[in-house]
Short mmCIF file of C-alpha atoms in Angstrom, two decimals:
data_model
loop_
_atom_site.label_atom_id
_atom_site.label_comp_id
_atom_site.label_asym_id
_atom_site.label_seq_id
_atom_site.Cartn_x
_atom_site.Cartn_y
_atom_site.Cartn_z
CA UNK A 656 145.12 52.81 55.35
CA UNK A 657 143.36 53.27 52.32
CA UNK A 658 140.72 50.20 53.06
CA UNK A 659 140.58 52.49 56.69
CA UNK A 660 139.74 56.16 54.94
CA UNK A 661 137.06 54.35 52.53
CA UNK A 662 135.43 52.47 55.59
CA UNK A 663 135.22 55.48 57.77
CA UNK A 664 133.64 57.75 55.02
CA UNK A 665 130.98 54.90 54.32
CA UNK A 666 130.16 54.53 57.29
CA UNK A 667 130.10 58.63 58.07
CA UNK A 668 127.43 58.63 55.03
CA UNK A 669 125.24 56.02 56.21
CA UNK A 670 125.16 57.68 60.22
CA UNK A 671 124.18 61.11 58.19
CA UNK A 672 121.29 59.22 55.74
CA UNK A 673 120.25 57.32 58.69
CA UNK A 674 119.66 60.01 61.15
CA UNK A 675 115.98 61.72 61.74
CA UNK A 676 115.06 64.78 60.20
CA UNK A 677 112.67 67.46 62.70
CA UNK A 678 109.41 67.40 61.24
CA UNK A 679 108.16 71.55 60.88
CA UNK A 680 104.89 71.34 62.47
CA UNK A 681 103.09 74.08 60.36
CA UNK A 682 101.81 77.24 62.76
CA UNK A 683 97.98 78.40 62.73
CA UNK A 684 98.95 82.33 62.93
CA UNK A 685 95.37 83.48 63.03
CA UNK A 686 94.75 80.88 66.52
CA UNK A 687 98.22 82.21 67.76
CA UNK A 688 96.99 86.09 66.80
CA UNK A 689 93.92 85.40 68.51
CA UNK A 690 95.42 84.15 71.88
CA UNK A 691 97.56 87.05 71.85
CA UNK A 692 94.74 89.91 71.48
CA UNK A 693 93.24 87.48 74.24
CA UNK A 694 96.39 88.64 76.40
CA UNK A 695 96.48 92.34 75.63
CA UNK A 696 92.39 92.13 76.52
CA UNK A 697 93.38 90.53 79.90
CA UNK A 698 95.55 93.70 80.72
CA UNK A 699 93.71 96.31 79.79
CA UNK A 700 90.90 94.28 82.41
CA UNK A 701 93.99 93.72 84.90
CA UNK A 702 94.66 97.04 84.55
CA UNK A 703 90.38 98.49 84.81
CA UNK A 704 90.41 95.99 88.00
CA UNK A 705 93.84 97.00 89.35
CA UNK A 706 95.05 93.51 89.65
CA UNK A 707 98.83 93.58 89.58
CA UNK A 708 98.68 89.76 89.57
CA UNK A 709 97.49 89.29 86.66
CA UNK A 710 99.56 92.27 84.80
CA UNK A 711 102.68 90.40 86.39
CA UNK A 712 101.95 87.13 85.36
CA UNK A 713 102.37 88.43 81.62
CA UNK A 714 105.49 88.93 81.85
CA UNK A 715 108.73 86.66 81.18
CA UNK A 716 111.27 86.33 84.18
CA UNK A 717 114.21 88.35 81.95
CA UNK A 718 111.74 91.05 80.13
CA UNK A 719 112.51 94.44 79.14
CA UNK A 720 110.20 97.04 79.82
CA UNK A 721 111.19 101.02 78.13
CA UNK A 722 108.77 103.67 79.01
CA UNK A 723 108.50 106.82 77.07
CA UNK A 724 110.91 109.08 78.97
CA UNK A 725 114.54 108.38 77.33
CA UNK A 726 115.75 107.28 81.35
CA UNK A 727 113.07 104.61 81.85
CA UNK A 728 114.42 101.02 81.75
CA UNK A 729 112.51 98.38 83.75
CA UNK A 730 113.00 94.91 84.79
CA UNK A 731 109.68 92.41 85.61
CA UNK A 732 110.16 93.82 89.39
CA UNK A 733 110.61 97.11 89.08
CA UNK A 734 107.58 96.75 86.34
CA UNK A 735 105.50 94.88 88.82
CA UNK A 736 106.25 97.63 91.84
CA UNK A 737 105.58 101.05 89.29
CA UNK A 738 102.54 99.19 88.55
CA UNK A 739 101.38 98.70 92.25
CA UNK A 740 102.03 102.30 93.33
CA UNK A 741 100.14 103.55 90.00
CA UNK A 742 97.24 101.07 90.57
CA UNK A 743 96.84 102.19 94.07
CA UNK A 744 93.89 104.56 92.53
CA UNK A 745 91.07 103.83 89.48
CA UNK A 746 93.19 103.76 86.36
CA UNK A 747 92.07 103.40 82.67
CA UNK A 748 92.83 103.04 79.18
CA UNK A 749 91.05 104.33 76.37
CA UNK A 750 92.21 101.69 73.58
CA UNK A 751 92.35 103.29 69.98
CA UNK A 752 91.40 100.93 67.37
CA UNK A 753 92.33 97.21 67.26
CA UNK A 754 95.74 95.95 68.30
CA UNK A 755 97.99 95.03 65.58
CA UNK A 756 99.91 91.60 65.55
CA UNK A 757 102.71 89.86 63.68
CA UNK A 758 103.39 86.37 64.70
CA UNK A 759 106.86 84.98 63.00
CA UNK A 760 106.72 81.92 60.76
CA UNK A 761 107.42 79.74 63.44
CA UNK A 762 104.98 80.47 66.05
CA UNK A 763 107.37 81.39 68.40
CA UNK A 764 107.77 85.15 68.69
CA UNK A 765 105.56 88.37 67.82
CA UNK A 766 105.40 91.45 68.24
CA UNK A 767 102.20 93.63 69.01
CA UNK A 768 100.99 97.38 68.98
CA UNK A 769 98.37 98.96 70.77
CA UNK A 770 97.39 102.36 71.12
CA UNK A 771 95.27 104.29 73.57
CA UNK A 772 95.07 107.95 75.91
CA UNK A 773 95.41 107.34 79.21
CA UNK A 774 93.10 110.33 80.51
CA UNK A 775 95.75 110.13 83.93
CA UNK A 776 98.07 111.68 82.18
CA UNK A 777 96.75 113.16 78.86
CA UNK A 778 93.43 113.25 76.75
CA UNK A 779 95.27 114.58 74.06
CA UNK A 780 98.30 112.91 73.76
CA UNK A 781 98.11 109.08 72.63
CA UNK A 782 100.61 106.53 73.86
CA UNK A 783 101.41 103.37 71.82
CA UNK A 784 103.02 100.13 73.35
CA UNK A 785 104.73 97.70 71.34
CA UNK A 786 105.30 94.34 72.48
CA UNK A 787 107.53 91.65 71.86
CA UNK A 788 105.98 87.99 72.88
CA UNK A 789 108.17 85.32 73.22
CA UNK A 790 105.99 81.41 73.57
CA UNK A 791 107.35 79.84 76.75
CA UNK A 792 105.63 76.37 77.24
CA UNK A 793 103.03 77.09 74.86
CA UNK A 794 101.78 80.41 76.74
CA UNK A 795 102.76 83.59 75.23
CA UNK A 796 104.59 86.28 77.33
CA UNK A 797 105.85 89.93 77.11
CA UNK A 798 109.76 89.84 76.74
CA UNK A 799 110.01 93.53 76.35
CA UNK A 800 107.95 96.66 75.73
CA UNK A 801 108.22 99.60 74.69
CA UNK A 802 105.92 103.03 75.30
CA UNK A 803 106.00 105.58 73.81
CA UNK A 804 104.09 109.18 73.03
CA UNK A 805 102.87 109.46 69.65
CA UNK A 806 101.61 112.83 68.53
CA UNK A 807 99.78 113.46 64.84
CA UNK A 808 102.48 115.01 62.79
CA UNK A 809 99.73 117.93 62.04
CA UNK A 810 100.89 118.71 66.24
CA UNK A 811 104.27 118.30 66.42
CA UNK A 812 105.59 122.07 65.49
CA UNK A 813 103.17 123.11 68.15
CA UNK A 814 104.66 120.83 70.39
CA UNK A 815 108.29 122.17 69.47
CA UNK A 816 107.06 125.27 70.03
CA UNK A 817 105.93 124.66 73.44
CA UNK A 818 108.95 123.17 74.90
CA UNK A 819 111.41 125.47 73.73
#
């Protein structure tokens, strides 16, 4: 039994030595940065052009979409139809700056900002999404956003004072 035990944990040590370890293949952040801005510059065209197509075919099958009213959870369909009833007339976005973009270690996730008024709705008021990407088959796609309002601080007592 002994001669057994001694075997079986030699030969457990050699299958563990002798198996392959995953090779990290390292990540170029700044390419996968750059192809993400390339897909937040495709929607805000999608969305100048009002080509629901496109703006659809950014998002992953299970995303998330939030809006900035505390009742406003969207799948990719519901997404997809808001979008085609809004894009029924000229609609733009008056970006604010450059997007900002974390991409994990690993290449495989990131999340984005962008800012912007959207004059349909306010001048005054900006609106910031944040995205999280997800890379499915090496193509990066929105698993969930987020929108929200975001006054300047300076604004915000007249705001309180305006609602109450």
């Amino acid at each position: 039994m002994k001669k057994f035990c001694i075997i079986l944990s030699i030969a457990v040590v050699i299958i563990t030595a002798c198996q392959q370890t995953h090779k990290t293949v390292p990540v170029d952040i700044k390419a996968e940065e750059v192809a993400i801005n390339d897909l937040l510059n495709r929607m805000i065209t999608a969305f100048k052009e009002q080509d629901v197509a496109t703006l659809q075919s950014v998002l992953s099958e299970d995303m998330l979409g939030c809006g900035s009213d505390p009742s406003e959870f969207w799948n990719k369909q519901q997404v997809t139809e808001m979008w085609t009833q809004m894009l029924v007339q000229p609609f733009e976005l008056d970006i604010i700056g450059d997007p900002k973009i974390k991409v994990a270690p690993d290449g495989h996730s990131a999340f984005a900002v962008q800012q912007y008024f959207m004059p349909f709705y306010s001048s005054k008021l900006a609106f910031r999404n944040g995205y999280h990407l997800i890379k499915s088959d090496g193509k990066w796609l929105i698993f969930s956003f987020n929108t929200a309002c975001i006054p300047k601080n300076d604004d915000l007592p007249k705001i309180n004072e305006a609602i109450e």
